[in-house]
mmCIF file of C-alpha atoms in Angstrom:
data_model
loop_
_atom_site.group_PDB
_atom_site.id
_atom_site.type_symbol
_atom_site.label_atom_id
_atom_site.label_comp_id
_atom_site.label_asym_id
_atom_site.label_seq_id
_atom_site.Cartn_x
_atom_site.Cartn_y
_atom_site.Cartn_z
ATOM 1 C CA MET A 1 -36.163 1.668 63.412
ATOM 2 C CA ARG A 2 -34.205 -0.143 60.765
ATOM 3 C CA ARG A 3 -30.606 -0.871 61.549
ATOM 4 C CA GLN A 4 -28.954 1.482 59.134
ATOM 5 C CA VAL A 5 -25.828 3.525 58.730
ATOM 6 C CA LEU A 6 -26.402 6.974 60.163
ATOM 7 C CA LEU A 7 -24.144 9.081 57.956
ATOM 8 C CA ILE A 8 -27.067 10.069 55.752
ATOM 9 C CA SER A 9 -28.660 12.003 58.600
ATOM 10 C CA LEU A 10 -25.465 13.967 59.097
ATOM 11 C CA LEU A 11 -25.350 15.014 55.455
ATOM 12 C CA VAL A 12 -28.957 15.809 54.632
ATOM 13 C CA PHE A 13 -29.899 18.133 57.477
ATOM 14 C CA SER A 14 -29.991 21.678 56.093
ATOM 15 C CA LEU A 15 -29.191 24.637 58.297
ATOM 16 C CA LEU A 16 -32.210 26.382 59.744
ATOM 17 C CA PHE A 17 -31.338 29.401 61.844
ATOM 18 C CA VAL A 18 -34.503 30.382 63.697
ATOM 19 C CA GLY A 19 -32.941 33.361 65.420
ATOM 20 C CA ILE A 20 -29.781 34.589 67.071
ATOM 21 C CA ILE A 21 -29.419 35.912 70.587
ATOM 22 C CA SER A 22 -26.138 37.770 70.886
ATOM 23 C CA CYS A 23 -23.884 38.139 73.846
ATOM 24 C CA THR A 24 -21.868 41.291 73.288
ATOM 25 C CA ASN A 25 -18.469 41.761 74.797
ATOM 26 C CA ARG A 26 -18.707 44.428 77.426
ATOM 27 C CA GLY A 27 -16.004 46.905 76.503
ATOM 28 C CA ASN A 28 -13.340 44.493 75.238
ATOM 29 C CA SER A 29 -12.689 45.458 71.621
ATOM 30 C CA SER A 30 -10.016 42.767 71.259
ATOM 31 C CA SER A 31 -12.342 39.892 72.131
ATOM 32 C CA THR A 32 -12.500 36.691 70.093
ATOM 33 C CA GLU A 33 -15.853 35.836 68.513
ATOM 34 C CA LEU A 34 -17.389 32.391 68.954
ATOM 35 C CA ARG A 35 -20.584 31.218 67.261
ATOM 36 C CA ILE A 36 -22.294 28.548 69.356
ATOM 37 C CA GLY A 37 -25.205 26.380 68.234
ATOM 38 C CA TYR A 38 -27.588 25.075 70.880
ATOM 39 C CA ILE A 39 -30.917 23.278 71.265
ATOM 40 C CA PRO A 40 -33.511 25.362 73.168
ATOM 41 C CA ILE A 41 -34.096 22.886 75.998
ATOM 42 C CA ILE A 42 -33.280 22.601 79.694
ATOM 43 C CA ASP A 43 -29.950 20.865 78.957
ATOM 44 C CA THR A 44 -28.426 24.121 77.718
ATOM 45 C CA LEU A 45 -29.361 26.192 80.775
ATOM 46 C CA PRO A 46 -25.696 26.842 81.743
ATOM 47 C CA LEU A 47 -25.131 28.384 78.304
ATOM 48 C CA TYR A 48 -27.978 30.832 78.892
ATOM 49 C CA VAL A 49 -26.450 31.736 82.250
ATOM 50 C CA ALA A 50 -22.977 32.239 80.768
ATOM 51 C CA VAL A 51 -24.446 34.598 78.174
ATOM 52 C CA GLU A 52 -26.598 36.611 80.543
ATOM 53 C CA LYS A 53 -24.027 36.862 83.346
ATOM 54 C CA GLY A 54 -21.230 38.002 81.041
ATOM 55 C CA TYR A 55 -18.971 35.046 81.825
ATOM 56 C CA PHE A 56 -17.847 34.776 78.210
ATOM 57 C CA ALA A 57 -16.993 38.471 78.085
ATOM 58 C CA GLU A 58 -14.878 38.028 81.222
ATOM 59 C CA GLN A 59 -12.797 35.539 79.230
ATOM 60 C CA GLY A 60 -12.362 37.946 76.303
ATOM 61 C CA LEU A 61 -14.917 36.097 74.189
ATOM 62 C CA LYS A 62 -17.672 37.675 72.130
ATOM 63 C CA VAL A 63 -20.339 35.022 71.714
ATOM 64 C CA SER A 64 -23.420 34.646 69.536
ATOM 65 C CA VAL A 65 -25.727 31.716 70.211
ATOM 66 C CA THR A 66 -28.069 30.172 67.655
ATOM 67 C CA PRO A 67 -30.998 27.858 68.480
ATOM 68 C CA MET A 68 -31.173 24.795 66.241
ATOM 69 C CA ASN A 69 -33.307 21.668 66.071
ATOM 70 C CA GLY A 70 -30.847 18.883 66.864
ATOM 71 C CA GLY A 71 -27.323 17.494 67.005
ATOM 72 C CA PRO A 72 -27.063 16.435 63.324
ATOM 73 C CA MET A 73 -27.948 19.954 62.159
ATOM 74 C CA ILE A 74 -25.421 21.445 64.563
ATOM 75 C CA LEU A 75 -22.690 19.076 63.342
ATOM 76 C CA GLU A 76 -23.365 20.107 59.763
ATOM 77 C CA ALA A 77 -23.037 23.772 60.741
ATOM 78 C CA LEU A 78 -19.761 23.010 62.519
ATOM 79 C CA GLY A 79 -18.440 21.140 59.508
ATOM 80 C CA SER A 80 -19.351 23.934 57.112
ATOM 81 C CA GLY A 81 -17.698 26.607 59.255
ATOM 82 C CA ASN A 82 -20.934 28.329 60.296
ATOM 83 C CA LEU A 83 -20.293 27.547 63.970
ATOM 84 C CA GLU A 84 -17.189 27.174 66.119
ATOM 85 C CA ILE A 85 -18.828 25.237 68.979
ATOM 86 C CA GLY A 86 -22.100 23.321 69.180
ATOM 87 C CA PHE A 87 -24.227 21.384 71.640
ATOM 88 C CA SER A 88 -24.747 17.775 70.568
ATOM 89 C CA ASN A 89 -25.903 14.489 71.980
ATOM 90 C CA VAL A 90 -23.097 11.967 72.305
ATOM 91 C CA VAL A 91 -24.641 9.429 69.922
ATOM 92 C CA THR A 92 -24.532 11.899 67.048
ATOM 93 C CA LEU A 93 -20.925 12.716 67.971
ATOM 94 C CA LEU A 94 -19.783 9.080 68.043
ATOM 95 C CA VAL A 95 -21.608 8.151 64.839
ATOM 96 C CA ALA A 96 -19.966 11.098 63.093
ATOM 97 C CA ARG A 97 -16.539 10.063 64.366
ATOM 98 C CA SER A 98 -17.124 6.475 63.224
ATOM 99 C CA LYS A 99 -17.499 7.895 59.708
ATOM 100 C CA GLY A 100 -14.235 9.814 59.908
ATOM 101 C CA LEU A 101 -15.663 13.224 60.834
ATOM 102 C CA GLN A 102 -13.200 14.719 63.306
ATOM 103 C CA PHE A 103 -15.185 16.371 66.089
ATOM 104 C CA GLN A 104 -14.186 16.385 69.745
ATOM 105 C CA THR A 105 -16.090 17.078 72.921
ATOM 106 C CA VAL A 106 -14.898 20.064 74.957
ATOM 107 C CA GLY A 107 -16.905 19.334 78.096
ATOM 108 C CA ALA A 108 -19.811 21.099 79.814
ATOM 109 C CA ALA A 109 -21.666 17.782 79.866
ATOM 110 C CA VAL A 110 -25.245 16.809 80.690
ATOM 111 C CA TYR A 111 -26.168 13.565 82.443
ATOM 112 C CA GLU A 112 -29.524 11.977 83.218
ATOM 113 C CA THR A 113 -30.044 9.904 86.353
ATOM 114 C CA ASP A 114 -32.941 8.404 88.319
ATOM 115 C CA ALA A 115 -32.918 11.524 90.489
ATOM 116 C CA SER A 116 -32.870 13.929 87.533
ATOM 117 C CA ARG A 117 -35.144 12.534 84.833
ATOM 118 C CA ALA A 118 -35.505 15.136 82.096
ATOM 119 C CA HIS A 119 -36.791 12.837 79.298
ATOM 120 C CA ALA A 120 -40.003 10.808 79.131
ATOM 121 C CA LEU A 121 -42.221 8.897 76.744
ATOM 122 C CA LEU A 122 -45.667 10.528 76.517
ATOM 123 C CA VAL A 123 -49.006 9.441 75.047
ATOM 124 C CA ARG A 124 -52.542 10.871 75.017
ATOM 125 C CA ASP A 125 -54.796 10.226 78.020
ATOM 126 C CA ASN A 126 -57.219 8.260 75.836
ATOM 127 C CA SER A 127 -54.481 6.351 74.021
ATOM 128 C CA PRO A 128 -54.663 2.551 73.808
ATOM 129 C CA ILE A 129 -50.926 2.541 74.564
ATOM 130 C CA ASN A 130 -50.595 1.483 78.200
ATOM 131 C CA SER A 131 -47.400 -0.558 78.154
ATOM 132 C CA PRO A 132 -44.201 -0.847 76.080
ATOM 133 C CA ALA A 133 -45.700 -3.771 74.135
ATOM 134 C CA ASP A 134 -48.466 -1.461 72.890
ATOM 135 C CA LEU A 135 -45.897 0.636 71.016
ATOM 136 C CA ASN A 136 -45.670 -1.981 68.269
ATOM 137 C CA GLY A 137 -46.495 -0.291 64.952
ATOM 138 C CA LYS A 138 -46.851 3.176 66.474
ATOM 139 C CA ARG A 139 -45.554 6.587 65.382
ATOM 140 C CA ILE A 140 -43.154 8.363 67.742
ATOM 141 C CA ALA A 141 -41.990 11.975 67.540
ATOM 142 C CA ILE A 142 -38.310 12.715 68.158
ATOM 143 C CA ASN A 143 -36.456 15.996 67.640
ATOM 144 C CA ALA A 144 -33.939 14.576 65.142
ATOM 145 C CA GLN A 145 -33.565 11.304 63.295
ATOM 146 C CA HIS A 146 -30.832 8.897 64.377
ATOM 147 C CA ASN A 147 -29.881 10.599 67.629
ATOM 148 C CA ILE A 148 -29.718 9.646 71.298
ATOM 149 C CA ASP A 149 -33.519 9.394 71.585
ATOM 150 C CA GLN A 150 -33.586 6.704 68.931
ATOM 151 C CA PHE A 151 -30.554 5.004 70.487
ATOM 152 C CA VAL A 152 -32.297 4.835 73.875
ATOM 153 C CA MET A 153 -35.548 3.658 72.316
ATOM 154 C CA ASN A 154 -33.776 0.835 70.495
ATOM 155 C CA ARG A 155 -32.519 -0.432 73.842
ATOM 156 C CA TYR A 156 -35.937 0.129 75.452
ATOM 157 C CA LEU A 157 -37.743 -1.800 72.706
ATOM 158 C CA GLU A 158 -35.243 -4.644 72.911
ATOM 159 C CA MET A 159 -35.667 -4.879 76.685
ATOM 160 C CA ASN A 160 -39.413 -5.213 76.151
ATOM 161 C CA GLY A 161 -39.240 -7.899 73.488
ATOM 162 C CA LEU A 162 -39.753 -5.688 70.419
ATOM 163 C CA PRO A 163 -37.482 -5.286 67.388
ATOM 164 C CA TYR A 164 -35.887 -1.934 66.597
ATOM 165 C CA ASN A 165 -38.201 -1.439 63.615
ATOM 166 C CA ALA A 166 -41.364 -1.933 65.699
ATOM 167 C CA VAL A 167 -41.983 1.821 65.657
ATOM 168 C CA SER A 168 -41.730 4.647 63.131
ATOM 169 C CA TYR A 169 -39.974 7.914 63.983
ATOM 170 C CA TYR A 170 -41.056 11.379 62.897
ATOM 171 C CA GLU A 171 -38.781 14.380 63.232
ATOM 172 C CA VAL A 172 -40.524 17.173 65.140
ATOM 173 C CA PRO A 173 -39.060 20.175 67.006
ATOM 174 C CA HIS A 174 -39.500 19.798 70.754
ATOM 175 C CA ALA A 175 -41.783 22.817 70.980
ATOM 176 C CA GLN A 176 -44.251 21.287 68.477
ATOM 177 C CA MET A 177 -44.492 17.752 69.866
ATOM 178 C CA GLU A 178 -47.281 18.449 72.334
ATOM 179 C CA ALA A 179 -49.607 19.874 69.684
ATOM 180 C CA LEU A 180 -49.024 17.001 67.250
ATOM 181 C CA LEU A 181 -49.621 14.445 69.974
ATOM 182 C CA ALA A 182 -52.857 16.138 71.022
ATOM 183 C CA LYS A 183 -54.056 16.124 67.375
ATOM 184 C CA GLY A 184 -53.265 12.440 66.990
ATOM 185 C CA GLU A 185 -50.712 13.006 64.253
ATOM 186 C CA VAL A 186 -48.240 10.937 66.280
ATOM 187 C CA ASP A 187 -48.962 8.224 68.846
ATOM 188 C CA ALA A 188 -46.202 9.103 71.320
ATOM 189 C CA THR A 189 -43.446 11.628 71.884
ATOM 190 C CA ILE A 190 -39.997 11.454 73.418
ATOM 191 C CA SER A 191 -40.187 14.720 75.306
ATOM 192 C CA VAL A 192 -37.507 16.619 77.204
ATOM 193 C CA GLU A 193 -37.649 19.410 79.747
ATOM 194 C CA PRO A 194 -38.926 22.062 79.782
ATOM 195 C CA TYR A 195 -41.555 20.802 77.325
ATOM 196 C CA LEU A 196 -42.104 17.632 79.348
ATOM 197 C CA THR A 197 -43.492 19.487 82.369
ATOM 198 C CA SER A 198 -45.626 21.702 80.142
ATOM 199 C CA ALA A 199 -47.153 18.716 78.328
ATOM 200 C CA LEU A 200 -48.133 16.998 81.587
ATOM 201 C CA THR A 201 -50.011 20.018 82.955
ATOM 202 C CA GLY A 202 -53.667 19.129 82.414
ATOM 203 C CA LYS A 203 -53.560 18.884 78.622
ATOM 204 C CA GLY A 204 -54.873 15.380 77.973
ATOM 205 C CA ILE A 205 -51.384 13.874 77.887
ATOM 206 C CA LYS A 206 -49.989 11.221 80.219
ATOM 207 C CA LEU A 207 -46.685 9.628 81.093
ATOM 208 C CA LEU A 208 -46.015 6.185 79.658
ATOM 209 C CA ASP A 209 -42.491 5.698 80.985
ATOM 210 C CA TYR A 210 -39.156 7.288 81.809
ATOM 211 C CA GLU A 211 -37.427 5.318 79.071
ATOM 212 C CA TYR A 212 -33.973 6.878 79.527
ATOM 213 C CA THR A 213 -33.415 5.842 83.136
ATOM 214 C CA LYS A 214 -35.332 2.604 82.674
ATOM 215 C CA VAL A 215 -32.516 1.325 80.459
ATOM 216 C CA PHE A 216 -29.585 3.497 81.626
ATOM 217 C CA PRO A 217 -29.774 4.504 85.329
ATOM 218 C CA THR A 218 -26.999 7.000 84.598
ATOM 219 C CA LEU A 219 -26.437 8.255 81.071
ATOM 220 C CA LEU A 220 -24.128 10.841 79.528
ATOM 221 C CA VAL A 221 -26.577 12.607 77.216
ATOM 222 C CA ALA A 222 -24.757 15.496 75.566
ATOM 223 C CA SER A 223 -21.897 17.973 75.640
ATOM 224 C CA TYR A 224 -20.392 20.801 73.614
ATOM 225 C CA ILE A 225 -18.230 19.846 70.654
ATOM 226 C CA ALA A 226 -15.996 21.494 68.043
ATOM 227 C CA PRO A 227 -14.050 20.470 64.935
ATOM 228 C CA GLN A 228 -10.705 18.973 65.875
ATOM 229 C CA GLU A 229 -8.814 21.084 63.333
ATOM 230 C CA TRP A 230 -10.269 24.276 64.806
ATOM 231 C CA LEU A 231 -9.491 23.130 68.349
ATOM 232 C CA GLN A 232 -5.820 22.605 67.512
ATOM 233 C CA LYS A 233 -5.518 26.322 66.729
ATOM 234 C CA HIS A 234 -7.720 27.813 69.451
ATOM 235 C CA GLY A 235 -6.660 26.375 72.780
ATOM 236 C CA LYS A 236 -6.944 29.729 74.543
ATOM 237 C CA GLU A 237 -10.500 30.273 73.338
ATOM 238 C CA ILE A 238 -11.540 26.797 74.452
ATOM 239 C CA GLN A 239 -10.039 27.360 77.878
ATOM 240 C CA GLY A 240 -12.068 30.553 78.104
ATOM 241 C CA PHE A 241 -15.223 28.752 76.981
ATOM 242 C CA GLN A 242 -14.688 25.983 79.529
ATOM 243 C CA GLU A 243 -14.071 28.457 82.357
ATOM 244 C CA ALA A 244 -17.180 30.466 81.480
ATOM 245 C CA MET A 245 -19.291 27.304 81.412
ATOM 246 C CA ARG A 246 -17.773 26.118 84.713
ATOM 247 C CA LYS A 247 -18.817 29.375 86.359
ATOM 248 C CA ALA A 248 -22.269 29.060 84.812
ATOM 249 C CA ARG A 249 -22.688 25.515 86.152
ATOM 250 C CA GLU A 250 -21.743 26.710 89.625
ATOM 251 C CA PHE A 251 -24.223 29.567 89.317
ATOM 252 C CA VAL A 252 -27.029 27.142 88.435
ATOM 253 C CA ALA A 253 -26.170 25.058 91.515
ATOM 254 C CA GLN A 254 -26.014 28.052 93.855
ATOM 255 C CA HIS A 255 -28.757 30.276 92.372
ATOM 256 C CA GLU A 256 -31.175 27.830 90.803
ATOM 257 C CA SER A 257 -34.234 30.064 90.923
ATOM 258 C CA GLU A 258 -32.478 32.914 89.146
ATOM 259 C CA ALA A 259 -31.087 30.529 86.546
ATOM 260 C CA ARG A 260 -34.550 29.108 85.911
ATOM 261 C CA SER A 261 -35.871 32.612 85.292
ATOM 262 C CA LEU A 262 -33.869 32.670 82.038
ATOM 263 C CA LEU A 263 -35.763 29.734 80.528
ATOM 264 C CA PRO A 264 -38.751 31.709 79.165
ATOM 265 C CA LYS A 265 -36.392 33.874 77.099
ATOM 266 C CA TYR A 266 -34.526 30.979 75.532
ATOM 267 C CA THR A 267 -37.165 28.222 75.371
ATOM 268 C CA ARG A 268 -40.401 30.255 75.169
ATOM 269 C CA ILE A 269 -42.095 28.540 78.084
ATOM 270 C CA ASP A 270 -43.969 30.459 80.783
ATOM 271 C CA GLU A 271 -42.520 31.405 84.160
ATOM 272 C CA GLY A 272 -44.691 28.898 86.027
ATOM 273 C CA THR A 273 -43.385 25.993 83.968
ATOM 274 C CA ALA A 274 -39.810 27.261 84.263
ATOM 275 C CA ALA A 275 -40.086 27.097 88.051
ATOM 276 C CA LYS A 276 -41.227 23.456 88.022
ATOM 277 C CA VAL A 277 -39.099 21.709 85.386
ATOM 278 C CA ARG A 278 -36.611 19.049 86.409
ATOM 279 C CA LEU A 279 -32.973 19.852 85.832
ATOM 280 C CA PRO A 280 -30.501 17.239 84.575
ATOM 281 C CA VAL A 281 -27.058 16.824 86.109
ATOM 282 C CA PHE A 282 -24.557 19.378 84.810
ATOM 283 C CA LYS A 283 -20.850 18.516 84.975
ATOM 284 C CA ASP A 284 -17.679 20.087 83.626
ATOM 285 C CA GLU A 285 -16.217 16.782 82.432
ATOM 286 C CA VAL A 286 -17.249 14.149 79.936
ATOM 287 C CA SER A 287 -16.856 10.610 81.308
ATOM 288 C CA SER A 288 -14.668 8.414 79.114
ATOM 289 C CA ASP A 289 -16.269 5.353 80.760
ATOM 290 C CA GLN A 290 -19.702 6.541 79.653
ATOM 291 C CA LEU A 291 -18.426 7.165 76.120
ATOM 292 C CA GLN A 292 -17.026 3.625 76.018
ATOM 293 C CA MET A 293 -20.320 2.170 77.250
ATOM 294 C CA ILE A 294 -22.340 4.105 74.666
ATOM 295 C CA ASN A 295 -19.890 3.143 71.928
ATOM 296 C CA ALA A 296 -20.275 -0.538 72.833
ATOM 297 C CA GLU A 297 -24.064 -0.263 72.700
ATOM 298 C CA LEU A 298 -23.863 1.471 69.313
ATOM 299 C CA LEU A 299 -21.865 -1.488 68.054
ATOM 300 C CA HIS A 300 -24.471 -3.873 69.478
ATOM 301 C CA GLN A 301 -27.242 -1.977 67.706
ATOM 302 C CA LYS A 302 -25.166 -2.003 64.487
ATOM 303 C CA LEU A 303 -25.329 1.784 64.308
ATOM 304 C CA ILE A 304 -21.548 1.919 63.915
ATOM 305 C CA ASP A 305 -19.324 -0.776 62.472
ATOM 306 C CA HIS A 306 -16.087 -0.438 64.422
ATOM 307 C CA ALA A 307 -14.999 0.388 67.948
ATOM 308 C CA SER A 308 -12.649 3.292 67.287
ATOM 309 C CA ALA A 309 -15.210 6.120 67.325
ATOM 310 C CA VAL A 310 -14.474 6.952 70.950
ATOM 311 C CA GLU A 311 -10.705 7.089 70.536
ATOM 312 C CA GLY A 312 -9.635 10.727 70.524
ATOM 313 C CA ALA A 313 -13.171 11.997 71.107
ATOM 314 C CA LEU A 314 -12.155 13.891 74.254
ATOM 315 C CA TYR A 315 -10.364 17.190 73.768
ATOM 316 C CA GLY A 316 -7.355 17.242 76.067
ATOM 317 C CA GLY A 317 -7.502 13.552 76.937
ATOM 318 C CA ASP A 318 -9.626 11.305 79.128
ATOM 319 C CA LYS A 319 -11.417 12.583 82.213
#
């Protein structure tokens, strides 16, 4: 993709609320309401658990969660006051901060490693694309323009001797990628769980590569973020959010099967697929070292023009 300033993507995404699943506060009339935007993928499994298990209500929080298509859309909703907290990939966060938009990460992070590969590059079984070099001139579906998928692909293309603009990107919701790939409307998809497992289940689609871990053996992918101005006034609410998400992460680790059973409700996959999908690594903290590494790579790719985006990005200081 062309090396271009990414602010445009943060401004032009319009809000598209495709439904709200509410978590009501169980008997606490004095609870604080939080509106949380999320992407309906495997990475937000702890959020589903926190809702269903009442962990937010235990912290005096009344929460409504809204599925959205990608990080840029969620950032716009945060900036316009339609959300208090949102799930976003770290590239979108750092690009926004490089443009002076004051968002901070509040933790509940997702990491991808060789042992927990939740993203992959897919093509049709009969596709002529059999190696990275074959991607030259092809059309690739991603869930949002100028996000972490594109960031990873830039590095992947470079490692395989191709320029960043060797491919064209098309914005497609995760749930629709499989159908468009099967129809030939795109040549490849950057898929994420749980849709990755579904796509590879006897549907004429094959794996080309695990591009994420091929270029970054360990990568901080995403976390929950909020506007800095709002955070300065709502420390108690954020502490409650963090505690609820910590309990949810522990629940996923200790009761994985039960946690997986929530995926059909929030991602609209079937129970069989939910039982087989790969989970990423869930952590409470956001690594400042990972943020620095990603920031440096963004500078290398000329997606940001100065190194200060990471400074102050962590709510409460470095972890």
